[in-house]
CSV table of C-alpha atoms (C1' of nucleotides) in Angstrom, one decimal:
chain,number,residue,atom,x,y,z
P,1,MET,CA,99.5,80.6,80.4
P,2,ASP,CA,96.3,80.0,82.4
P,3,ILE,CA,97.2,76.4,82.8
P,4,ALA,CA,100.7,77.2,83.9
P,5,ALA,CA,99.5,79.8,86.4
P,6,ARG,CA,97.0,77.3,87.8
P,7,LEU,CA,99.6,74.5,88.1
P,8,LEU,CA,102.0,76.9,89.8
P,9,ALA,CA,99.4,78.2,92.2
P,10,GLU,CA,97.9,74.8,93.1
P,11,ASN,CA,100.9,72.4,93.0
P,12,GLY,CA,104.0,74.6,93.5
P,13,PRO,CA,107.0,75.3,91.4
P,14,GLN,CA,107.9,71.7,90.6
P,15,ALA,CA,104.6,71.3,88.8
P,16,LEU,CA,105.8,73.7,86.2
P,17,SER,CA,107.0,71.0,83.8
P,18,THR,CA,106.5,70.8,80.0
P,19,ARG,CA,104.9,67.4,80.4
P,20,ARG,CA,102.4,68.3,83.1
P,21,ILE,CA,101.4,71.4,81.1
P,22,ALA,CA,101.0,69.3,78.0
P,23,ALA,CA,98.9,66.7,79.8
P,24,GLU,CA,96.7,69.4,81.2
P,25,ALA,CA,96.3,71.0,77.8
P,26,ASP,CA,95.7,67.6,76.0
P,27,SER,CA,98.7,68.3,73.8
P,28,SER,CA,102.4,67.6,73.6
P,29,THR,CA,105.4,69.1,75.2
P,30,MET,CA,106.1,71.0,71.9
P,31,THR,CA,103.4,73.6,72.6
P,32,VAL,CA,105.7,75.1,75.3
P,33,TYR,CA,108.4,75.5,72.7
P,34,THR,CA,106.3,76.9,69.9
P,35,HIS,CA,104.7,79.5,72.1
P,36,PHE,CA,107.4,80.4,74.6
P,37,GLY,CA,110.6,79.1,73.1
P,38,GLY,CA,111.2,76.8,76.0
P,39,MET,CA,110.7,76.5,79.8
P,40,SER,CA,112.7,79.7,80.6
P,41,GLY,CA,110.5,81.7,78.2
P,42,LEU,CA,107.5,80.4,80.1
P,43,VAL,CA,109.0,81.3,83.4
P,44,ARG,CA,109.8,84.7,82.0
P,45,GLU,CA,106.2,85.2,81.0
P,46,MET,CA,105.1,84.1,84.4
P,47,VAL,CA,107.2,86.7,86.0
P,48,ARG,CA,105.6,89.3,83.8
P,49,GLU,CA,102.2,88.0,84.8
P,50,GLY,CA,103.2,88.3,88.4
P,51,PHE,CA,104.2,91.9,88.0
P,52,ALA,CA,101.0,92.6,86.1
P,53,ARG,CA,98.9,91.2,88.9
P,54,LEU,CA,100.9,93.2,91.4
P,55,GLN,CA,100.5,96.4,89.5
P,56,GLU,CA,96.8,95.8,89.1
P,57,ARG,CA,96.5,95.4,92.9
P,58,LEU,CA,98.5,98.5,93.5
P,59,THR,CA,96.5,100.5,91.0
P,60,SER,CA,93.3,99.8,93.0
P,61,VAL,CA,94.6,102.1,95.7
P,62,ARG,CA,93.0,105.5,95.0
P,63,ALA,CA,94.6,108.8,95.9
P,64,THR,CA,93.0,110.6,98.8
P,65,SER,CA,93.8,113.8,100.7
P,66,ASP,CA,95.9,111.7,103.1
P,67,PRO,CA,98.9,110.5,101.0
P,68,VAL,CA,100.5,108.8,103.9
P,69,ALA,CA,97.4,106.6,104.4
P,70,ASP,CA,97.5,105.9,100.6
P,71,MET,CA,101.1,104.8,101.0
P,72,ALA,CA,100.3,102.6,103.9
P,73,LEU,CA,97.5,101.0,101.9
P,74,LEU,CA,100.0,100.5,99.0
P,75,GLY,CA,102.1,98.5,101.5
P,76,ARG,CA,99.1,96.4,102.5
P,77,ALA,CA,98.2,95.9,98.9
P,78,TYR,CA,101.7,94.7,98.1
P,79,ARG,CA,101.6,92.2,100.9
P,80,PHE,CA,98.1,91.0,100.0
P,81,ASN,CA,99.2,90.3,96.5
P,82,ALA,CA,102.2,88.3,97.6
P,83,LEU,CA,100.0,86.3,100.1
P,84,ALA,CA,97.4,85.6,97.4
P,85,ASN,CA,100.1,84.4,94.9
P,86,PRO,CA,102.9,83.0,97.1
P,87,HIS,CA,104.4,80.7,94.5
P,88,LEU,CA,104.2,83.2,91.8
P,89,TYR,CA,105.8,85.7,94.1
P,90,ALA,CA,108.6,83.2,94.8
P,91,VAL,CA,109.3,82.8,91.1
P,92,MET,CA,109.4,86.6,90.6
P,93,PHE,CA,112.1,87.1,93.1
P,94,GLY,CA,113.7,83.8,93.8
P,95,GLY,CA,113.2,82.4,90.3
P,96,SER,CA,116.9,82.8,89.5
P,97,SER,CA,117.4,79.5,91.3
P,98,LEU,CA,115.1,77.7,88.8
P,99,ALA,CA,116.6,75.6,86.1
P,100,GLY,CA,119.0,77.9,84.2
P,101,PHE,CA,116.7,80.9,84.2
P,102,SER,CA,117.9,84.4,84.7
P,103,LEU,CA,116.1,87.7,84.3
P,104,SER,CA,117.0,89.9,81.4
P,105,GLU,CA,117.5,93.6,81.9
P,106,GLU,CA,114.2,94.2,80.1
P,107,ASP,CA,112.4,92.0,82.8
P,108,ARG,CA,114.0,94.0,85.6
P,109,GLN,CA,113.0,97.2,83.9
P,110,HIS,CA,109.4,96.0,83.8
P,111,GLY,CA,109.7,95.1,87.4
P,112,ARG,CA,111.0,98.5,88.4
P,113,TYR,CA,108.2,100.1,86.4
P,114,THR,CA,105.8,98.6,88.9
P,115,LEU,CA,107.4,101.0,91.4
P,116,GLY,CA,105.8,103.9,89.5
P,117,ASN,CA,102.6,103.8,91.6
P,118,VAL,CA,104.6,103.9,94.8
P,119,ALA,CA,106.9,106.7,93.5
P,120,GLU,CA,103.9,108.8,92.5
P,121,CYS,CA,102.4,108.4,96.0
P,122,ALA,CA,105.8,109.2,97.5
P,123,GLU,CA,105.7,112.4,95.5
P,124,ARG,CA,102.4,113.4,97.0
P,125,CYS,CA,103.7,112.6,100.5
P,126,LEU,CA,106.7,114.8,99.9
P,127,ALA,CA,104.5,117.6,98.5
P,128,SER,CA,102.2,117.5,101.5
P,129,GLY,CA,105.1,118.4,103.7
P,130,ARG,CA,104.7,115.4,106.0
P,131,PHE,CA,107.8,113.6,104.6
P,132,ARG,CA,111.2,115.2,105.0
P,133,PRO,CA,112.3,116.8,101.7
P,134,GLY,CA,114.0,114.2,99.5
P,135,ASP,CA,113.9,112.1,96.4
P,136,ALA,CA,110.6,110.4,95.7
P,137,ILE,CA,112.1,107.4,94.0
P,138,LEU,CA,114.5,106.9,96.9
P,139,VAL,CA,111.5,107.0,99.3
P,140,ALA,CA,109.6,104.5,97.1
P,141,HIS,CA,112.6,102.2,97.1
P,142,GLN,CA,112.8,102.2,100.9
P,143,MET,CA,109.1,101.4,101.1
P,144,TRP,CA,109.5,98.6,98.6
P,145,MET,CA,112.5,97.2,100.4
P,146,ALA,CA,110.9,97.2,103.8
P,147,VAL,CA,107.6,95.6,102.7
P,148,HIS,CA,109.4,93.2,100.4
P,149,GLY,CA,111.6,92.1,103.3
P,150,LEU,CA,108.6,91.6,105.6
P,151,VAL,CA,106.7,89.6,103.0
P,152,THR,CA,109.7,87.4,102.1
P,153,LEU,CA,110.4,86.5,105.7
P,154,GLU,CA,106.7,85.9,106.3
P,155,LEU,CA,106.4,83.6,103.3
P,156,GLY,CA,109.6,81.8,104.4
P,157,GLY,CA,108.1,81.2,107.8
P,158,TYR,CA,111.0,83.0,109.5
P,159,LEU,CA,108.9,85.3,111.7
P,160,ILE,CA,108.8,84.3,115.3
P,161,PRO,CA,105.1,83.2,115.9
P,162,PRO,CA,104.1,85.8,118.6
P,163,TYR,CA,105.5,88.5,116.4
P,164,ASP,CA,103.9,87.2,113.2
P,165,ALA,CA,103.4,89.5,110.2
P,166,ASP,CA,99.8,90.4,111.0
P,167,ALA,CA,101.0,92.0,114.2
P,168,CYS,CA,104.2,93.3,112.7
P,169,VAL,CA,103.0,95.0,109.5
P,170,GLU,CA,101.3,98.0,111.2
P,171,GLU,CA,104.3,98.8,113.3
P,172,GLN,CA,106.5,98.3,110.3
P,173,LEU,CA,104.3,100.8,108.3
P,174,VAL,CA,104.3,103.4,111.0
P,175,GLY,CA,108.1,103.0,111.3
P,176,LEU,CA,108.5,103.5,107.6
P,177,MET,CA,106.5,106.7,107.6
P,178,VAL,CA,108.4,108.0,110.6
P,179,SER,CA,111.7,107.2,109.0
P,180,ALA,CA,110.6,109.1,105.9
P,181,GLY,CA,110.0,112.2,108.1
P,182,ASP,CA,106.4,111.9,109.2
P,183,ALA,CA,105.5,112.6,112.9
P,184,TRP,CA,104.8,109.5,115.0
P,185,GLU,CA,101.2,110.4,115.9
P,186,ALA,CA,100.3,111.5,112.4
P,187,ALA,CA,101.8,108.3,110.9
P,188,THR,CA,100.0,106.1,113.5
P,189,GLU,CA,96.7,107.8,112.6
P,190,SER,CA,97.2,107.5,108.8
P,191,VAL,CA,98.1,103.8,109.1
P,192,ALA,CA,95.0,103.3,111.2
P,193,ARG,CA,93.0,105.1,108.5
P,194,SER,CA,94.5,102.8,105.8
P,195,ARG,CA,93.3,99.8,107.8
P,196,GLU,CA,89.7,100.9,107.3
P,197,ARG,CA,90.2,101.1,103.5
P,198,ILE,CA,91.3,97.5,103.2
P,199,ASP,CA,88.2,96.7,101.1
P,200,GLU,CA,89.6,99.0,98.4
P,201,ILE,CA,92.3,96.4,97.6
D,1,MET,CA,130.1,69.7,102.0
D,2,ASP,CA,133.2,71.6,100.9
D,3,ILE,CA,132.7,70.4,97.3
D,4,ALA,CA,129.0,71.2,97.4
D,5,ALA,CA,129.7,74.7,98.7
D,6,ARG,CA,132.3,75.4,96.1
D,7,LEU,CA,130.1,74.1,93.3
D,8,LEU,CA,127.3,76.3,94.5
D,9,ALA,CA,129.4,79.4,94.9
D,10,GLU,CA,131.2,79.0,91.5
D,11,ASN,CA,128.6,77.5,89.2
D,12,GLY,CA,125.3,78.4,90.7
D,13,PRO,CA,122.4,76.4,92.0
D,14,GLN,CA,122.0,74.1,89.1
D,15,ALA,CA,125.5,72.8,89.7
D,16,LEU,CA,124.2,71.2,92.9
D,17,SER,CA,123.6,67.7,91.4
D,18,THR,CA,124.5,64.4,92.8
D,19,ARG,CA,126.4,63.5,89.7
D,20,ARG,CA,128.5,66.6,89.6
D,21,ILE,CA,129.4,66.3,93.2
D,22,ALA,CA,130.2,62.6,92.7
D,23,ALA,CA,132.4,63.4,89.7
D,24,GLU,CA,134.2,66.2,91.7
D,25,ALA,CA,134.7,63.8,94.6
D,26,ASP,CA,135.8,60.9,92.4
D,27,SER,CA,133.0,58.7,93.7
D,28,SER,CA,129.5,57.7,92.8
D,29,THR,CA,126.1,59.4,93.4
D,30,MET,CA,125.5,57.2,96.4
D,31,THR,CA,127.8,59.2,98.6
D,32,VAL,CA,125.2,62.0,98.8
D,33,TYR,CA,122.6,59.5,100.0
D,34,THR,CA,124.8,57.7,102.6
D,35,HIS,CA,126.0,61.0,104.1
D,36,PHE,CA,123.0,63.3,103.7
D,37,GLY,CA,120.0,61.0,103.0
D,38,GLY,CA,119.4,62.6,99.6
D,39,MET,CA,119.6,65.9,97.8
D,40,SER,CA,117.2,67.7,100.1
D,41,GLY,CA,119.3,66.6,103.1
D,42,LEU,CA,122.3,68.2,101.4
D,43,VAL,CA,120.4,71.4,100.7
D,44,ARG,CA,119.3,71.4,104.3
D,45,GLU,CA,122.9,71.2,105.4
D,46,MET,CA,123.8,74.0,103.0
D,47,VAL,CA,121.2,76.2,104.6
D,48,ARG,CA,122.6,75.5,108.0
D,49,GLU,CA,126.1,76.3,106.7
D,50,GLY,CA,124.7,79.5,105.3
D,51,PHE,CA,123.3,80.6,108.7
D,52,ALA,CA,126.5,79.5,110.3
D,53,ARG,CA,128.5,81.8,108.1
D,54,LEU,CA,126.0,84.6,108.7
D,55,GLN,CA,126.2,84.2,112.4
D,56,GLU,CA,130.0,84.1,112.3
D,57,ARG,CA,130.0,87.4,110.4
D,58,LEU,CA,127.5,89.0,112.8
D,59,THR,CA,129.5,87.9,115.8
D,60,SER,CA,132.5,89.7,114.5
D,61,VAL,CA,130.7,93.0,115.4
D,62,ARG,CA,131.9,94.0,118.9
D,63,ALA,CA,129.8,95.9,121.3
D,64,THR,CA,130.9,99.5,121.9
D,65,SER,CA,129.5,102.4,123.8
D,66,ASP,CA,127.5,103.4,120.7
D,67,PRO,CA,124.9,100.6,120.4
D,68,VAL,CA,123.3,102.3,117.4
D,69,ALA,CA,126.5,102.3,115.5
D,70,ASP,CA,126.9,98.6,116.5
D,71,MET,CA,123.4,98.0,115.1
D,72,ALA,CA,124.3,99.8,111.8
D,73,LEU,CA,127.4,97.7,111.6
D,74,LEU,CA,125.3,94.6,112.1
D,75,GLY,CA,123.3,95.7,109.1
D,76,ARG,CA,126.4,96.2,107.0
D,77,ALA,CA,127.7,92.8,108.1
D,78,TYR,CA,124.4,91.1,107.1
D,79,ARG,CA,124.7,92.7,103.7
D,80,PHE,CA,128.4,91.8,103.3
D,81,ASN,CA,127.7,88.2,104.1
D,82,ALA,CA,124.9,88.0,101.5
D,83,LEU,CA,127.1,89.7,98.8
D,84,ALA,CA,130.0,87.3,99.6
D,85,ASN,CA,127.8,84.2,99.3
D,86,PRO,CA,125.0,85.2,96.9
D,87,HIS,CA,124.0,81.7,95.8
D,88,LEU,CA,124.1,80.4,99.3
D,89,TYR,CA,121.9,83.3,100.4
D,90,ALA,CA,119.5,82.5,97.6
D,91,VAL,CA,119.2,78.9,98.7
D,92,MET,CA,118.7,80.0,102.3
D,93,PHE,CA,115.6,82.1,101.6
D,94,GLY,CA,114.5,81.1,98.1
D,95,GLY,CA,115.4,77.4,98.4
D,96,SER,CA,111.8,76.4,98.7
D,97,SER,CA,111.5,76.6,95.0
D,98,LEU,CA,114.3,74.0,94.6
D,99,ALA,CA,113.3,70.5,93.8
D,100,GLY,CA,110.8,69.4,96.4
D,101,PHE,CA,112.7,70.9,99.3
D,102,SER,CA,111.0,72.6,102.2
D,103,LEU,CA,112.4,73.9,105.4
D,104,SER,CA,111.6,72.1,108.6
D,105,GLU,CA,110.5,73.9,111.7
D,106,GLU,CA,113.9,73.0,113.2
D,107,ASP,CA,115.6,74.8,110.3
D,108,ARG,CA,113.5,77.9,110.8
D,109,GLN,CA,114.3,77.8,114.5
D,110,HIS,CA,117.9,77.7,113.7
D,111,GLY,CA,117.5,80.6,111.3
D,112,ARG,CA,115.7,82.7,113.9
D,113,TYR,CA,118.4,81.9,116.4
D,114,THR,CA,120.8,83.9,114.2
D,115,LEU,CA,118.6,86.9,115.1
D,116,GLY,CA,119.9,86.6,118.7
D,117,ASN,CA,122.9,88.9,118.0
D,118,VAL,CA,120.7,91.6,116.6
D,119,ALA,CA,118.2,91.2,119.4
D,120,GLU,CA,120.9,91.6,122.0
D,121,CYS,CA,122.1,94.8,120.3
D,122,ALA,CA,118.6,96.1,120.1
D,123,GLU,CA,118.4,95.5,123.8
D,124,ARG,CA,121.4,97.8,124.3
D,125,CYS,CA,119.9,100.4,122.0
D,126,LEU,CA,116.7,100.4,124.0
D,127,ALA,CA,118.6,100.5,127.3
D,128,SER,CA,120.6,103.5,126.2
D,129,GLY,CA,117.4,105.4,125.7
D,130,ARG,CA,118.1,106.3,122.1
D,131,PHE,CA,115.4,103.9,120.9
D,132,ARG,CA,111.8,104.4,121.8
D,133,PRO,CA,110.8,102.0,124.6
D,134,GLY,CA,109.6,98.8,123.0
D,135,ASP,CA,110.2,95.1,122.5
D,136,ALA,CA,113.8,94.3,121.6
D,137,ILE,CA,112.9,91.2,119.5
D,138,LEU,CA,110.3,93.3,117.5
D,139,VAL,CA,113.0,95.9,116.8
D,140,ALA,CA,115.4,93.2,115.8
D,141,HIS,CA,112.8,91.8,113.4
D,142,GLN,CA,112.3,95.2,111.8
D,143,MET,CA,116.0,95.6,111.3
D,144,TRP,CA,116.2,92.1,109.8
D,145,MET,CA,113.2,92.7,107.5
D,146,ALA,CA,114.6,96.0,106.2
D,147,VAL,CA,118.1,94.8,105.5
D,148,HIS,CA,116.9,91.5,104.1
D,149,GLY,CA,114.6,93.4,101.7
D,150,LEU,CA,117.4,95.6,100.6
D,151,VAL,CA,119.8,92.7,100.0
D,152,THR,CA,117.2,90.6,98.2
D,153,LEU,CA,116.3,93.4,95.8
D,154,GLU,CA,120.0,94.2,95.3
D,155,LEU,CA,120.9,90.6,94.5
D,156,GLY,CA,117.9,90.4,92.2
D,157,GLY,CA,119.1,93.4,90.3
D,158,TYR,CA,115.9,95.4,91.0
D,159,LEU,CA,117.5,98.5,92.3
D,160,ILE,CA,117.4,101.4,89.8
D,161,PRO,CA,121.1,102.0,88.9
D,162,PRO,CA,121.5,105.6,90.1
D,163,TYR,CA,120.0,104.5,93.4
D,164,ASP,CA,122.0,101.3,93.8
D,165,ALA,CA,122.5,99.7,97.1
D,166,ASP,CA,125.8,101.2,98.0
D,167,ALA,CA,124.2,104.6,97.9
D,168,CYS,CA,121.0,103.3,99.5
D,169,VAL,CA,122.2,101.3,102.4
D,170,GLU,CA,123.3,104.3,104.6
D,171,GLU,CA,120.0,106.2,104.1
D,172,GLN,CA,118.2,102.9,104.8
D,173,LEU,CA,120.1,102.4,108.0
D,174,VAL,CA,119.6,106.0,109.2
D,175,GLY,CA,115.9,105.6,108.4
D,176,LEU,CA,115.8,102.4,110.4
D,177,MET,CA,117.3,104.0,113.5
D,178,VAL,CA,114.9,107.0,113.2
D,179,SER,CA,111.9,104.7,112.9
D,180,ALA,CA,113.1,102.9,116.0
D,181,GLY,CA,113.1,106.2,117.9
D,182,ASP,CA,116.6,107.6,117.5
D,183,ALA,CA,117.0,111.3,116.6
D,184,TRP,CA,117.9,112.1,113.0
D,185,GLU,CA,121.2,113.7,113.7
D,186,ALA,CA,122.4,111.1,116.2
D,187,ALA,CA,121.4,108.3,113.9
D,188,THR,CA,123.3,109.9,111.0
D,189,GLU,CA,126.4,110.3,113.1
D,190,SER,CA,126.2,106.7,114.4
D,191,VAL,CA,125.8,105.3,110.9
D,192,ALA,CA,128.8,107.3,109.8
D,193,ARG,CA,130.7,106.0,112.7
D,194,SER,CA,129.8,102.4,111.7
D,195,ARG,CA,131.2,103.2,108.3
D,196,GLU,CA,134.7,103.6,109.8
D,197,ARG,CA,134.4,100.2,111.5
D,198,ILE,CA,133.9,98.3,108.3
D,199,ASP,CA,137.3,96.5,108.8
D,200,GLU,CA,135.8,94.9,111.8
D,201,ILE,CA,133.6,92.7,109.7
G,1,DA,C1',96.1,75.0,42.2
G,2,DT,C1',100.5,75.0,43.9
G,3,DT,C1',103.7,76.3,47.2
G,4,DA,C1',105.3,77.9,51.7
G,5,DT,C1',104.6,78.3,56.3
G,6,DT,C1',103.0,77.2,60.6
G,7,DG,C1',101.5,74.0,64.6
G,8,DC,C1',101.9,70.1,66.7
G,9,DA,C1',102.6,64.9,67.6
G,10,DT,C1',106.1,61.4,67.9
G,11,DA,C1',110.4,59.7,69.2
G,12,DA,C1',114.7,60.1,70.9
G,13,DC,C1',118.8,62.1,73.8
G,14,DA,C1',121.2,63.8,77.8
G,15,DG,C1',120.7,64.8,82.3
G,16,DC,C1',118.4,64.7,86.9
G,17,DG,C1',117.1,62.4,91.7
G,18,DA,C1',116.2,58.1,93.7
G,19,DT,C1',116.4,53.0,94.5
G,20,DA,C1',117.6,48.1,94.6
G,21,DT,C1',121.3,45.1,94.5
G,22,DG,C1',125.8,43.3,95.1
G,23,DT,C1',130.4,43.8,97.0
G,24,DA,C1',134.3,45.1,99.4
G,25,DT,C1',135.9,47.1,103.6
G,26,DT,C1',135.5,48.0,108.3
G,27,DA,C1',133.9,47.3,113.1
G,28,DA,C1',132.3,44.5,116.8
G,29,DC,C1',132.3,40.6,119.5
G,30,DC,C1',133.3,36.0,121.5
B,1,DG,C1',142.6,35.5,116.1
B,2,DG,C1',138.4,34.1,113.7
B,3,DT,C1',133.7,35.0,112.9
B,4,DT,C1',129.9,37.9,112.2
B,5,DA,C1',127.5,42.2,111.6
B,6,DA,C1',127.4,46.6,109.8
B,7,DT,C1',128.8,50.2,107.0
B,8,DA,C1',130.4,52.5,102.6
B,9,DC,C1',130.4,52.5,98.1
B,10,DA,C1',129.8,51.1,92.8
B,11,DT,C1',126.8,49.5,89.3
B,12,DA,C1',122.7,49.4,87.0
B,13,DT,C1',118.2,50.8,86.6
B,14,DC,C1',113.7,53.5,86.9
B,15,DG,C1',111.0,57.4,86.2
B,16,DC,C1',111.2,62.0,85.6
B,17,DT,C1',113.0,66.4,83.5
B,18,DG,C1',114.1,69.9,79.4
B,19,DT,C1',115.3,69.9,74.8
B,20,DT,C1',115.8,68.7,69.9
B,21,DA,C1',115.1,66.4,65.3
B,22,DT,C1',111.9,64.5,62.4
B,23,DG,C1',107.6,64.1,60.1
B,24,DC,C1',102.9,65.1,59.2
B,25,DA,C1',98.7,67.8,58.7
B,26,DA,C1',96.4,72.1,58.3
B,27,DT,C1',96.6,76.6,57.1
B,28,DA,C1',98.2,80.9,54.5
B,29,DA,C1',100.2,82.9,50.5
B,30,DT,C1',101.1,83.3,45.8
DNA sequence: ATTATTGCATAACAGCGATATGTATTAACC
DNA sequence: GGTTAATACATATCGCTGTTATGCAATAAT
């Protein structure tokens, strides 16, 4: 797993081959089959590893008395994790296009579980009265979708240069909080507060 | 191209092979090289085809006196196009993980050009006073990111069943309009109005 | 001490993208 | 119209991929 993760991170998706892994591990291609049941099993395990890293990063965001700032920091953490592991992130969400690999329902369940941290934070935002009354999981979904879209386009290089993600992400976060019901000024302030907690993540 | 598009749509990404295309066209693998310069050239052309279809679908949204409803309909059109061509959509945005293929800056420029329809609509939303004064292209980007994130997670199967995309997309659209500055009630009404124009797209 | 199981190396198979070479067919030109 | 150049394509081949069957050595179980 370590070797596979390193190969993926350093040399991209096409370096994930049984032979390269075997060469790096000074063994044969059979190791991949005895331990993972084949290439798709290894990819599956890589996806789990990717979600584990994401969850670890999200968990590093501690709850404070400003839940909206916590939520904004969760968004930043999500993006940071994706930028730190771009190839792994691509496999997690675009891996379906890899050789005959498709996620099982269990994998998706594991992926959705990662949303738990966000949902719990959304709960606190709703409880604080700053978000319009609604469903916490739905709010968490909207946060996920928006940040995921931002990150995907950023990694794909589709953001027009003067409006690159670094300049975009704060406005995106403020917009998210406003769309969830928060007031514009309060959201702006909370997002700014989250900026100063970047060292948390 | 027709054969490649059909193979991709019917049998997924791994059916995009020189040999299968050659067999389907009753010729040899060389045809792919003479006409596209190789597999990556064909993928590149498929990406252009994908953006062409997307733009065609977006162009079918006509401008009315309710620019916010037009914008919501653009969002629906974007999603419909992705659901109608899921594999093609995956190649457009996740194709980097395909065998040694990477988008050129020209391809990205062509992709961004598709945003023109959305930007023009954002301009009208801003001019109508319903959106908070700001940059039209930035607004268009935020629309793109949000809907793209929704569609990506939907195609990946990551949306929790009771909150699947069909139930999610309207709230998402309303949230987008609100985050851009529109009033909640007006946004809800415009999104509802866009629902009745679905036959346009 | 014997047996069963496991882990891994070797070799091979089918399929992939890509290339070199040869051959028809077509286009251009005088 | 005849000659030449260029293009399109087929064949065969190379190196690579995932995968499987076979066999051997080491370990675990009885």
